[in-house]
Every structure is written in structure tokens, then in C-alpha cells.
Tab-separated table of C-alpha atoms and ligand atoms in Angstrom:
chain	number	residue	atom	x	y	z
A	8	MET	CA	-0.960	-20.076	-17.097
A	9	LYS	CA	-4.459	-18.960	-15.593
A	10	ILE	CA	-4.039	-16.097	-13.124
A	11	LEU	CA	-6.606	-14.653	-10.796
A	12	ILE	CA	-6.002	-11.313	-9.086
A	13	ILE	CA	-8.043	-10.869	-5.679
A	14	GLY	CA	-9.095	-7.141	-5.187
A	15	SER	CA	-10.768	-4.122	-6.754
A	16	GLY	CA	-8.549	-1.181	-6.621
A	17	GLY	CA	-6.066	0.557	-8.662
A	18	ARG	CA	-3.426	-1.801	-7.155
A	19	GLU	CA	-5.243	-4.707	-8.529
A	20	HIS	CA	-5.845	-3.117	-12.174
A	21	THR	CA	-1.946	-2.475	-12.109
A	22	LEU	CA	-1.151	-6.100	-11.269
A	23	ALA	CA	-3.439	-7.392	-13.705
A	24	LYS	CA	-1.922	-5.271	-16.548
A	25	ILE	CA	1.745	-6.500	-15.257
A	26	CYS	CA	0.626	-10.208	-15.250
A	27	ALA	CA	-1.066	-9.768	-18.694
A	28	LYS	CA	2.175	-8.857	-20.266
A	29	SER	CA	3.990	-12.114	-19.120
A	30	PRO	CA	4.597	-14.477	-22.073
A	31	VAL	CA	3.715	-17.356	-19.779
A	32	VAL	CA	0.255	-15.857	-19.157
A	33	GLU	CA	-2.961	-17.323	-21.000
A	34	SER	CA	-5.493	-15.408	-19.116
A	35	VAL	CA	-6.216	-12.891	-16.303
A	36	MET	CA	-9.358	-12.554	-14.221
A	37	VAL	CA	-9.722	-10.163	-11.489
A	38	ALA	CA	-12.243	-10.674	-8.859
A	39	PRO	CA	-14.300	-8.674	-7.815
A	40	GLY	CA	-12.633	-5.987	-10.030
A	41	ASN	CA	-14.128	-2.833	-10.966
A	42	GLY	CA	-16.048	-0.967	-13.835
A	43	GLY	CA	-12.714	-0.135	-15.825
A	44	ILE	CA	-10.954	-3.431	-15.071
A	45	ALA	CA	-14.093	-5.194	-16.469
A	46	LYS	CA	-13.564	-3.477	-19.847
A	47	GLU	CA	-10.054	-5.112	-20.182
A	48	PHE	CA	-10.123	-8.397	-18.028
A	49	SER	CA	-12.527	-11.062	-17.082
A	50	THR	CA	-14.150	-10.225	-13.768
A	51	SER	CA	-16.144	-12.074	-11.378
A	52	LYS	CA	-18.308	-11.269	-8.261
A	53	LEU	CA	-16.584	-12.098	-5.051
A	54	ASP	CA	-16.644	-11.120	-1.289
A	55	VAL	CA	-12.873	-10.894	-0.579
A	56	GLU	CA	-13.518	-11.458	3.059
A	57	SER	CA	-14.792	-15.094	2.373
A	58	ASN	CA	-12.029	-17.451	1.996
A	59	GLN	CA	-14.489	-20.131	0.977
A	60	GLU	CA	-15.734	-17.852	-2.016
A	61	ILE	CA	-11.997	-17.218	-3.173
A	62	LEU	CA	-11.186	-20.919	-3.078
A	63	ALA	CA	-14.216	-22.003	-4.774
A	64	LEU	CA	-13.678	-19.309	-7.638
A	65	ALA	CA	-9.935	-20.354	-8.045
A	66	GLN	CA	-11.158	-23.962	-8.259
A	67	LYS	CA	-14.093	-23.378	-10.658
A	68	LYS	CA	-11.955	-21.203	-13.099
A	69	GLU	CA	-9.058	-23.681	-12.890
A	70	ILE	CA	-6.607	-21.070	-11.805
A	71	ASP	CA	-2.923	-21.739	-11.570
A	72	PHE	CA	-1.657	-18.775	-9.737
A	73	VAL	CA	-3.627	-16.421	-7.483
A	74	VAL	CA	-2.257	-12.982	-6.560
A	75	VAL	CA	-4.008	-11.587	-3.226
A	76	GLY	CA	-4.018	-7.829	-3.427
A	77	PRO	CA	-5.648	-6.422	-0.168
A	78	GLU	CA	-4.673	-6.941	3.483
A	79	VAL	CA	-7.978	-8.282	4.612
A	80	PRO	CA	-8.098	-11.622	2.789
A	81	LEU	CA	-4.279	-12.013	3.611
A	82	CYS	CA	-4.898	-11.341	7.380
A	83	ASN	CA	-7.950	-13.777	7.028
A	84	GLY	CA	-5.731	-16.649	5.830
A	85	ALA	CA	-6.594	-16.784	2.092
A	86	VAL	CA	-3.217	-17.972	0.933
A	87	ASP	CA	-3.291	-20.668	3.573
A	88	ILE	CA	-6.652	-21.868	2.315
A	89	LEU	CA	-5.713	-21.610	-1.291
A	90	CYS	CA	-1.997	-23.671	-0.892
A	91	GLU	CA	-3.761	-26.400	1.390
A	92	ALA	CA	-6.011	-27.056	-1.615
A	93	GLY	CA	-2.874	-27.114	-3.849
A	94	ILE	CA	-3.204	-23.566	-5.578
A	95	SER	CA	-0.352	-21.556	-5.434
A	96	ALA	CA	-0.942	-18.198	-4.290
A	97	TYR	CA	1.207	-14.910	-3.935
A	98	GLY	CA	1.133	-13.172	-0.428
A	99	PRO	CA	2.209	-13.983	3.065
A	100	ASN	CA	0.037	-16.645	4.995
A	101	LYS	CA	-1.796	-15.706	7.947
A	102	SER	CA	0.784	-15.798	10.594
A	103	ALA	CA	3.116	-13.768	8.416
A	104	ALA	CA	0.036	-11.218	7.667
A	105	ARG	CA	0.121	-10.174	11.573
A	106	LEU	CA	2.934	-7.774	10.470
A	107	GLU	CA	0.016	-5.690	9.088
A	108	GLY	CA	-2.889	-7.056	11.098
A	109	SER	CA	-1.611	-6.226	14.652
A	110	LYS	CA	0.516	-3.265	15.022
A	111	ALA	CA	1.268	-4.150	18.646
A	112	PHE	CA	2.566	-7.480	17.426
A	113	THR	CA	4.840	-5.647	14.993
A	114	LYS	CA	6.204	-3.181	17.653
A	115	ASP	CA	7.171	-5.975	20.000
A	116	PHE	CA	8.611	-7.806	17.121
A	117	LEU	CA	10.700	-4.612	16.149
A	118	ALA	CA	11.682	-4.251	19.752
A	119	LYS	CA	12.833	-7.808	20.337
A	120	TYR	CA	15.104	-7.795	17.123
A	121	LYS	CA	16.212	-4.136	18.064
A	122	ILE	CA	15.091	-2.667	14.697
A	123	PRO	CA	14.732	1.003	14.871
A	124	THR	CA	11.334	2.315	15.566
A	125	ALA	CA	9.540	5.039	17.848
A	126	ALA	CA	9.341	4.135	21.722
A	127	TYR	CA	5.950	2.849	22.408
A	128	GLY	CA	3.634	1.169	24.865
A	129	ASN	CA	0.818	-1.565	24.037
A	130	PHE	CA	-2.074	-1.464	25.934
A	131	GLN	CA	-5.563	-3.348	26.483
A	132	GLU	CA	-6.700	-1.711	29.390
A	133	VAL	CA	-7.700	2.138	29.869
A	134	GLU	CA	-5.961	2.628	33.139
A	135	PRO	CA	-2.244	1.869	32.378
A	136	ALA	CA	-2.731	3.435	29.101
A	137	MET	CA	-3.694	6.729	30.746
A	138	GLN	CA	-0.670	6.541	33.284
A	139	TYR	CA	1.514	5.929	30.184
A	140	LEU	CA	0.231	8.997	28.415
A	141	GLU	CA	1.188	11.077	31.352
A	142	SER	CA	4.897	10.236	30.825
A	143	CYS	CA	4.608	11.074	27.009
A	144	HIS	CA	5.852	14.151	25.316
A	145	LEU	CA	3.394	16.006	22.934
A	146	PRO	CA	2.503	15.256	20.185
A	147	VAL	CA	1.863	11.851	20.780
A	148	VAL	CA	0.801	9.307	18.352
A	149	VAL	CA	-2.266	6.805	19.308
A	150	LYS	CA	-2.802	3.749	17.022
A	151	ALA	CA	-5.686	1.269	16.842
A	152	SER	CA	-3.571	-2.001	16.513
A	153	GLY	CA	-5.675	-3.880	14.082
A	154	LEU	CA	-6.673	-3.241	10.529
A	155	ALA	CA	-8.398	0.270	10.314
A	156	ALA	CA	-8.037	0.947	6.471
A	157	GLY	CA	-5.072	3.535	7.121
A	158	LYS	CA	-7.598	5.619	9.328
A	159	GLY	CA	-6.669	4.061	12.842
A	160	VAL	CA	-3.646	6.507	13.516
A	161	ILE	CA	-4.316	9.745	15.455
A	162	ILE	CA	-1.541	12.361	16.158
A	163	CYS	CA	-2.533	13.954	19.361
A	164	SER	CA	-1.310	17.510	20.319
A	165	THR	CA	-2.834	17.621	23.624
A	166	GLN	CA	-3.164	15.131	26.568
A	167	ASP	CA	-7.005	15.433	26.614
A	168	GLU	CA	-7.032	14.572	22.829
A	169	ALA	CA	-4.772	11.592	23.325
A	170	LYS	CA	-6.928	10.376	26.345
A	171	THR	CA	-10.106	10.630	24.255
A	172	ALA	CA	-8.565	8.692	21.380
A	173	VAL	CA	-7.431	5.956	23.671
A	174	GLN	CA	-10.787	5.846	25.561
A	175	ASP	CA	-12.688	5.720	22.151
A	176	MET	CA	-10.655	3.001	20.828
A	177	LEU	CA	-10.261	0.778	23.904
A	178	THR	CA	-13.870	0.725	24.383
A	179	GLY	CA	-14.585	-0.156	20.881
A	180	SER	CA	-16.622	2.973	19.930
A	181	SER	CA	-14.248	4.260	17.176
A	182	PHE	CA	-12.596	1.357	15.452
A	183	GLY	CA	-14.602	-1.896	17.009
A	184	GLU	CA	-12.454	-4.848	17.310
A	185	SER	CA	-9.380	-3.115	15.687
A	186	GLY	CA	-9.225	-0.670	18.483
A	187	LYS	CA	-9.438	-2.952	21.295
A	188	GLU	CA	-5.665	-2.907	21.673
A	189	VAL	CA	-3.737	0.354	21.075
A	190	VAL	CA	0.042	1.533	20.453
A	191	ILE	CA	0.852	4.738	21.951
A	192	GLU	CA	4.071	5.923	20.417
A	193	ASP	CA	6.501	8.785	20.220
A	194	PHE	CA	6.017	11.353	17.505
A	195	LEU	CA	8.754	11.115	14.982
A	196	GLU	CA	9.823	14.124	12.680
A	197	GLY	CA	11.289	13.560	9.261
A	198	GLU	CA	10.206	12.802	5.557
A	199	GLU	CA	8.391	9.502	4.825
A	200	ALA	CA	9.309	6.967	2.268
A	201	SER	CA	8.161	3.673	1.118
A	202	LEU	CA	10.389	0.356	0.506
A	203	HIS	CA	8.690	-2.445	-1.191
A	204	LEU	CA	10.213	-5.731	-1.067
A	205	ILE	CA	9.314	-9.063	-2.792
A	206	CYS	CA	10.319	-11.672	-0.402
A	207	SER	CA	10.928	-15.461	0.205
A	208	GLY	CA	11.985	-16.280	3.610
A	209	GLU	CA	15.325	-14.349	4.061
A	210	SER	CA	15.770	-13.718	0.214
A	211	TYR	CA	14.336	-10.485	-1.083
A	212	VAL	CA	14.199	-8.284	-4.199
A	213	PRO	CA	13.836	-4.456	-3.478
A	214	LEU	CA	11.723	-2.282	-5.709
A	215	PRO	CA	12.343	1.370	-6.497
A	216	MET	CA	11.630	3.549	-3.177
A	217	SER	CA	8.533	5.770	-3.507
A	218	GLN	CA	6.619	8.383	-1.639
A	219	ASP	CA	3.003	8.559	-1.239
A	220	HIS	CA	0.888	11.770	-0.351
A	221	LYS	CA	-1.618	10.605	2.402
A	222	LYS	CA	-3.245	13.850	2.965
A	223	ILE	CA	-6.295	14.984	0.855
A	224	GLY	CA	-5.026	18.630	0.646
A	225	GLU	CA	-2.294	20.501	-1.460
A	226	GLY	CA	0.849	21.006	0.912
A	227	ASP	CA	0.001	17.978	2.722
A	228	GLU	CA	-2.867	19.451	4.692
A	229	GLY	CA	-6.192	17.973	5.816
A	230	LEU	CA	-7.522	14.501	6.656
A	231	ASN	CA	-5.740	11.394	5.971
A	232	THR	CA	-6.737	9.374	2.926
A	233	GLY	CA	-5.638	6.014	1.380
A	234	GLY	CA	-3.224	7.886	-0.771
A	235	MET	CA	-3.603	10.611	-3.127
A	236	GLY	CA	-0.809	10.308	-5.356
A	237	ALA	CA	2.675	8.693	-5.597
A	238	TYR	CA	6.073	8.502	-7.364
A	239	ALA	CA	9.018	6.608	-7.747
A	240	PRO	CA	11.951	6.585	-7.718
A	241	THR	CA	12.809	9.256	-5.210
A	242	GLN	CA	16.192	11.111	-4.904
A	243	LEU	CA	15.646	11.452	-1.084
A	244	VAL	CA	17.181	7.816	-0.813
A	245	THR	CA	20.638	7.232	-2.365
A	246	THR	CA	22.025	3.896	-3.198
A	247	GLU	CA	24.099	4.006	0.079
A	248	MET	CA	21.245	4.890	2.228
A	249	LEU	CA	19.263	2.015	0.737
A	250	ALA	CA	22.114	-0.457	1.480
A	251	SER	CA	21.856	0.926	5.196
A	252	TYR	CA	18.270	0.444	5.430
A	253	GLU	CA	18.864	-3.309	4.257
A	254	LYS	CA	21.477	-3.837	6.860
A	255	LEU	CA	19.537	-1.993	9.827
A	256	ILE	CA	16.058	-3.076	9.063
A	257	VAL	CA	15.451	-5.489	6.066
A	258	ARG	CA	17.881	-8.211	6.866
A	259	PRO	CA	17.254	-8.212	10.687
A	260	THR	CA	13.501	-8.200	9.871
A	261	LEU	CA	13.419	-11.267	7.531
A	262	ALA	CA	15.872	-13.064	10.050
A	263	GLY	CA	13.660	-12.039	13.113
A	264	LEU	CA	10.623	-13.503	11.226
A	265	LYS	CA	12.514	-16.556	10.483
A	266	ALA	CA	13.523	-16.938	14.405
A	267	GLU	CA	9.949	-16.679	15.146
A	268	GLY	CA	9.132	-19.486	12.798
A	269	ILE	CA	7.466	-17.047	10.169
A	270	ASP	CA	8.609	-17.941	6.591
A	271	PHE	CA	7.829	-14.530	5.070
A	272	ARG	CA	6.372	-14.868	1.330
A	273	GLY	CA	4.896	-11.865	-0.699
A	274	THR	CA	5.354	-8.262	-0.331
A	275	LEU	CA	6.840	-6.440	2.582
A	276	TYR	CA	6.048	-2.757	2.471
A	277	ILE	CA	8.076	-0.878	4.915
A	278	GLY	CA	6.900	2.600	5.859
A	279	LEU	CA	9.741	4.391	6.803
A	280	MET	CA	10.412	7.790	8.680
A	281	LEU	CA	13.651	9.129	7.907
A	282	THR	CA	14.597	11.260	11.081
A	283	GLN	CA	17.700	13.144	11.744
A	284	THR	CA	19.093	10.278	13.764
A	285	GLY	CA	18.260	7.620	10.987
A	286	PRO	CA	15.432	5.569	9.655
A	287	ARG	CA	12.680	4.537	11.824
A	288	VAL	CA	9.985	1.839	10.895
A	289	LEU	CA	6.439	3.532	10.954
A	290	GLU	CA	4.737	0.426	9.937
A	291	PHE	CA	4.807	-2.625	8.044
A	292	ASN	CA	2.202	-3.514	5.310
A	293	VAL	CA	2.061	-7.262	3.844
A	294	ARG	CA	0.881	-6.297	0.450
A	295	PHE	CA	1.711	-3.934	-2.577
A	296	GLY	CA	0.716	-0.116	-1.466
A	297	ASP	CA	-1.981	1.664	-3.283
A	298	PRO	CA	-1.375	3.954	-5.169
A	299	GLU	CA	2.472	3.213	-4.876
A	300	THR	CA	2.027	-0.097	-7.007
A	301	GLN	CA	0.940	2.151	-9.909
A	302	VAL	CA	4.358	3.722	-10.163
A	303	ILE	CA	6.608	1.001	-8.904
A	304	LEU	CA	5.642	-2.016	-11.078
A	305	PRO	CA	5.902	-0.148	-14.251
A	306	LEU	CA	9.435	0.656	-13.521
A	307	VAL	CA	10.405	-3.029	-13.669
A	308	ALA	CA	11.833	-3.930	-16.898
A	309	GLU	CA	11.558	-7.587	-16.707
A	310	ASP	CA	8.815	-10.237	-16.317
A	311	LEU	CA	7.524	-9.850	-12.933
A	312	LEU	CA	5.558	-13.080	-12.785
A	313	PRO	CA	8.437	-15.628	-12.417
A	314	ILE	CA	9.449	-13.596	-9.205
A	315	LEU	CA	5.895	-13.665	-7.869
A	316	ILE	CA	5.648	-17.348	-8.487
A	317	SER	CA	9.230	-18.076	-7.018
A	318	SER	CA	8.115	-15.893	-3.880
A	319	ALA	CA	5.042	-18.050	-3.608
A	320	LEU	CA	7.018	-21.314	-3.857
A	321	GLY	CA	9.304	-20.280	-1.223
A	322	LYS	CA	12.286	-20.423	-3.799
A	323	LYS	CA	15.450	-18.098	-3.763
A	324	LEU	CA	14.834	-14.822	-5.354
A	325	PRO	CA	17.333	-12.856	-7.563
A	326	GLU	CA	19.277	-10.134	-5.640
A	327	LYS	CA	17.656	-7.523	-7.894
A	328	VAL	CA	15.492	-6.927	-10.707
A	329	ASP	CA	16.297	-4.849	-13.979
A	330	LEU	CA	14.798	-1.347	-13.782
A	331	LYS	CA	13.819	0.902	-16.431
A	332	ASN	CA	15.961	4.346	-16.358
A	333	GLN	CA	12.717	6.382	-15.826
A	334	SER	CA	10.244	7.996	-13.442
A	335	SER	CA	6.647	7.269	-12.880
A	336	ILE	CA	3.969	9.456	-11.044
A	337	VAL	CA	0.348	8.740	-10.372
A	338	VAL	CA	-2.229	11.428	-9.477
A	339	VAL	CA	-5.446	9.968	-7.834
A	340	LEU	CA	-8.555	11.455	-9.293
A	341	ALA	CA	-10.938	11.441	-6.174
A	342	SER	CA	-14.848	12.448	-5.705
A	343	LYS	CA	-15.040	15.567	-4.007
A	344	GLY	CA	-15.816	15.100	-0.275
A	345	TYR	CA	-13.399	12.011	0.081
A	346	PRO	CA	-12.319	10.727	2.545
A	347	GLU	CA	-15.676	11.761	4.145
A	348	SER	CA	-19.033	11.470	2.185
A	349	TYR	CA	-18.961	12.059	-1.466
A	350	PRO	CA	-21.371	11.488	-4.604
A	351	LYS	CA	-21.277	8.212	-6.459
A	352	GLY	CA	-22.764	7.324	-9.933
A	353	GLU	CA	-21.383	10.230	-12.085
A	354	VAL	CA	-20.568	9.206	-15.571
A	355	ILE	CA	-16.937	9.610	-16.439
A	356	SER	CA	-15.633	10.759	-19.767
A	357	PHE	CA	-12.483	9.687	-20.846
A	358	PRO	CA	-10.016	10.986	-23.914
A	359	THR	CA	-10.662	9.395	-27.109
A	360	THR	CA	-7.127	8.890	-27.935
A	361	GLN	CA	-4.440	7.118	-25.854
A	362	LEU	CA	-1.919	9.602	-24.681
A	363	PRO	CA	1.828	8.299	-25.132
A	364	ASP	CA	3.594	7.198	-21.985
A	365	CYS	CA	0.356	7.530	-19.904
A	366	GLU	CA	-2.075	4.910	-18.094
A	367	ILE	CA	-5.645	5.188	-16.750
A	368	ILE	CA	-5.972	3.037	-13.659
A	369	HIS	CA	-9.370	2.302	-12.269
A	370	ALA	CA	-10.043	2.290	-8.626
A	371	GLY	CA	-13.488	3.174	-7.495
A	372	THR	CA	-15.473	2.636	-10.907
A	373	ASP	CA	-18.537	0.564	-11.894
A	374	LEU	CA	-20.406	0.131	-15.120
A	375	ASN	CA	-23.998	1.498	-15.453
A	376	SER	CA	-27.006	-0.200	-17.214
A	377	ASP	CA	-25.769	1.318	-20.568
A	378	GLY	CA	-22.100	0.062	-19.983
A	379	GLU	CA	-20.940	3.449	-19.331
A	380	ILE	CA	-18.236	3.871	-16.711
A	381	ILE	CA	-19.382	5.685	-13.538
A	382	SER	CA	-17.729	6.786	-10.421
A	383	ALA	CA	-18.309	4.360	-7.458
A	384	GLY	CA	-15.727	5.378	-4.799
A	385	GLY	CA	-13.883	7.952	-3.054
A	386	ARG	CA	-10.669	7.309	-5.106
A	387	VAL	CA	-12.004	6.829	-8.535
A	388	LEU	CA	-9.035	6.743	-10.856
A	389	GLY	CA	-5.261	6.908	-10.977
A	390	ALA	CA	-3.608	9.143	-13.880
A	391	VAL	CA	-0.359	7.797	-14.281
A	392	GLY	CA	2.638	9.258	-16.227
A	393	HIS	CA	6.023	7.891	-17.183
A	394	GLY	CA	9.058	9.816	-18.405
A	395	GLU	CA	12.736	10.018	-18.541
A	396	ASN	CA	12.634	12.163	-15.688
A	397	LEU	CA	10.046	12.970	-13.013
A	398	GLN	CA	9.195	16.453	-14.671
A	399	LEU	CA	7.881	14.571	-17.913
A	400	ALA	CA	6.208	12.127	-16.060
A	401	ARG	CA	4.392	14.580	-14.021
A	402	ASP	CA	3.389	16.761	-17.014
A	403	ARG	CA	1.760	13.653	-18.794
A	404	ALA	CA	-0.083	12.693	-15.665
A	405	TYR	CA	-1.399	16.106	-15.182
A	406	ALA	CA	-2.359	16.454	-18.921
A	407	LEU	CA	-4.269	13.291	-18.742
A	408	CYS	CA	-5.992	14.521	-15.216
A	409	GLU	CA	-7.551	17.553	-17.422
A	410	LEU	CA	-8.889	15.447	-20.018
A	411	ILE	CA	-10.638	13.052	-17.700
A	412	LYS	CA	-14.165	14.430	-16.760
A	413	PHE	CA	-16.751	13.724	-14.028
A	414	GLU	CA	-18.702	16.241	-12.178
A	415	SER	CA	-17.166	15.928	-8.548
A	416	LYS	CA	-13.398	15.263	-9.853
A	417	TYR	CA	-10.893	16.487	-7.298
A	418	TYR	CA	-7.216	15.900	-7.425
A	419	ARG	CA	-4.078	17.362	-5.801
A	420	LYS	CA	-2.341	19.552	-8.037
A	421	ASP	CA	1.154	19.146	-6.122
A	422	ILE	CA	1.971	15.498	-6.296
A	423	GLY	CA	5.796	15.061	-6.253
A	424	HIS	CA	6.215	18.617	-4.630
A	425	LYS	CA	8.842	17.442	-2.172
A	426	GLU	CA	11.026	15.888	-5.049
A	427	PHE	CA	10.779	19.136	-7.101
A	428	SER	CA	11.659	21.273	-4.195
A	429	ARG	CA	14.926	19.199	-3.392
A	430	LYS	CA	18.420	20.457	-4.601
B	511	LIG	P1	1.095	4.005	10.039
B	511	LIG	O1	-0.410	3.340	9.329
B	511	LIG	O2	1.450	3.412	11.205
B	511	LIG	O3	2.026	4.021	8.928
B	511	LIG	O4	0.551	5.502	10.261
B	511	LIG	C1	-0.059	6.200	9.060
B	511	LIG	C2	0.661	7.742	8.961
B	511	LIG	O5	0.612	8.274	10.305
B	511	LIG	C3	2.126	7.617	8.437
B	511	LIG	O6	2.263	7.526	7.300
B	511	LIG	C4	2.592	8.849	9.235
B	511	LIG	O7	2.501	9.897	8.289
B	511	LIG	C5	1.704	9.029	10.399
B	511	LIG	N1	2.582	8.534	11.754
B	511	LIG	C6	2.294	7.206	12.135
B	511	LIG	N2	3.180	6.975	13.289
B	511	LIG	C7	3.985	8.332	13.348
B	511	LIG	C8	4.900	8.650	14.335
B	511	LIG	N3	5.386	7.874	15.341
B	511	LIG	N4	5.424	9.846	14.167
B	511	LIG	C9	4.812	10.754	13.160
B	511	LIG	N5	3.945	10.405	12.404
B	511	LIG	C10	3.382	8.943	12.300
B	512	LIG	N1	-0.776	4.058	0.102
B	512	LIG	C1	-0.646	3.593	1.402
B	512	LIG	C2	-1.083	2.087	1.591
B	512	LIG	O1	-1.208	1.465	0.474
B	512	LIG	O2	-0.967	1.768	2.574
């Protein structure tokens, strides 16, 4: 089989590595890919926001199966276009992708099917939003309904801050079209965990629960980022707890989607807040998390590709996958300054020998004219460690972090800190 992976980040590098291991795979192409991916796989220039370019590339390269990584092409209907042309593609169709593309749609869906989530209001007009805010306890959470690359959520500790956030979103000045509708919701307290499922209608396979580290600074301080590190599995969620989330959240969600005429195929990533009174859905994403993918997929002991294909074809999925009895951790190496402005174009030096149970995953990298790998984004690389337990995985990932060198290298030294302070 010829596989095409759409996207350019660490998630897509990991997906490419996983697909390449499958015995049924003849070749893997990543488009557009990045500098490190290009050293390992064939790549092709691509505007992921153009469905026509995606289709043309898949046809030109005679691709058998496309895996669409990021949310933007999924929300644009890339899977619909490919399927109409007779090319199988992994991921939800445009209608199903609204679970990520519209937070307002998702909140109404959750309320309709009585799936636990924070109390909320959706607004397109300033006046009713301001009135609703008056009745809210502080802090209150203001969200741009549309896609905002993880930046559209503002936790407001004063009424003035909340009013300004709402005003800026609804007038389009802060998040453009994505902010023209806002969700205002109650602030929830608890620990966050991510549940990834591969779905095919009401049939699904859960993957190991993970935790992401969204803040730039140690101790979870500072600005929100796309994710500075992640680990899996987490001891926070026991088998019994997972079973209760499936009953309370997963099955009602997939049944509700079916009742709405939505056949959900692809990854459903459920962002959960584990509150003292039970789990609440914070958000749905309709694709694998980044950097969660880098730690979740390597824990799967069997060939994942047949499961992705069954999902894309709408076939019934196995109830579970075989998992390795180990832990994985990824530490993101960013450019100092991220998530604000940061330098690019720095030459990166890598360890000369491959460290055991470690992987270097490329995210924001490119090649210069000499073929050297240079930094080209905020999140540059992921240092992944695997081990029989999380401590070993952590030690390996951090040893790797030290051996990779570029001038503005910045990484959090406390990835996994919550797990290590449990018990
Ligand atoms: P979202 O994109 O909706 O998951 O929000 C991004 C991040 O904002 C989440 O991972 C949480 O850390 C935080 N967040 C979102 N909604 C809430 C909420 N209702 N209460 C507390 N924190 C929240
Ligand atoms: N790491 C968070 C996300 O992929 O949305």
C-alpha cells in the first residue's frame, strides 16, 4: 500500500513511523512534512488548506490510503473530497469535524445528550453575552467557538477582563471569524487528562490515557502553548474510572452523533477535566493530539494500520488493542520565546549515535541549502523516551534533550511532575 500522511508536525512524523512499520506498506509520503521527516521519508510541498492540492497529490502519487493529521483540512472537508474521488482516507468528514471546528456546536450537542460538561452560554451578539456574564461566578472561561490553534480560550478572573475578551472576540478583532461566536462557561477545577479513541460509528478502540503540559513554564505557569510535553499511560485514571468514562461520556457521544446523522470515523480526542464530582468534557478534538501522539501510538503493540483502515471504511473495530507494558514520555524542545516571537534558522546538532529506547521526533524543522537541519518553528523537536516505567522513560528523554543542541533550545524540566508526585 502507498500511504500519504497530511501535515508537518511531530504528530505526522510519529504517524509516518508507525505506518512505515506495517508489513502491508510499500511506501510512506508526508506532505508537506518538515526537515527531519524529509531525511527519513519522501515529502512533497502542499498547502494543507487546499483540498484540491491534497486530492491532486494523492491522485498523482497513486496513493491507496491517506491519513489526515491536522484539524484544519479535516474541518475543510479534505476526507469528503478524497472519498468522493474513491481514495480511502482516515479522519472524520466535514460534518463530524464540527466537534472540533465549533465549540458552540459541541456544547449544544453535549447538553442535548446529557453528557457532563461545564454550564455555558453561546453568543453571537455582544449585549446578551454581557448580560450572561453578569450572572457568572469568577473566574469565568471565554472561548472563541471556531478553530484558534489552542489559543482561543481565556480564563478571566475579573468581569472587566471577561467583557473585554468577549468584546474582542465578537467584533472579530482577536480571533477573526473564529471569534464571531463565543462560548462562556463555568470554570472547572481538577486535573486534566486526554482520552483518545479510534472510532467507526458507535464502535471504538480506546488508546492509553495521557496527560499533556499546555503551559510554557515549569510548574504549569505562563502562557498556553500547543503542548510542551506529554506522557502515557497515567496512573490518575484506573481501569474502573476509564470504564465509567466510557459509560458516561464515550458511548452517549457516539450514540448522540449517530442520532444526529453523523457517522464518526477517525480519532476522537476527549479533553477531560476530572473534577471532585466526576469527569467533565472540556473539549473534543477530531484528530490525534500533538504531542500526545508521540507517546500514545508507540505503546500500541500491534499493527495500527489495519485499525485505521477499518475506521476509514466504517467497519466494526476490535474492542481493544494490545498494549506494551511500558511508559512513554515526550519533552518538547522549543525555541526560546515561543509561544510569542522566537528565532528561526538555527542549525541543530544531534547525537551521533542512536540512544536505546529513544526517538527524535521532528516538528518545526527545515533543511538549509547545505542539507543541515535547522529550526523553523516554535516547537522544534520532541525527545521521546520509552521504558518499563515512567521514571526510566523520563531519564531517557531528558538524556536525549541534553545531547540535542541549538542556540535557543528551551524545554521544561518537569514533564510528568504530577505523576511523580502521586501516591
Ligand atoms: P479547550 O481548548 O477548550 O480544551 O481549552 C484549552 C485549555 O483551557 C484546557 O486544556 C484547560 O486547561 C483550559 N480550560 C478550558 N475550559 C476550561 C474550564 N471550563 N475550566 C477550567 N479550565 C478550562
Ligand atoms: N496537545 C493538545 C492538542 O493537540 O490539542
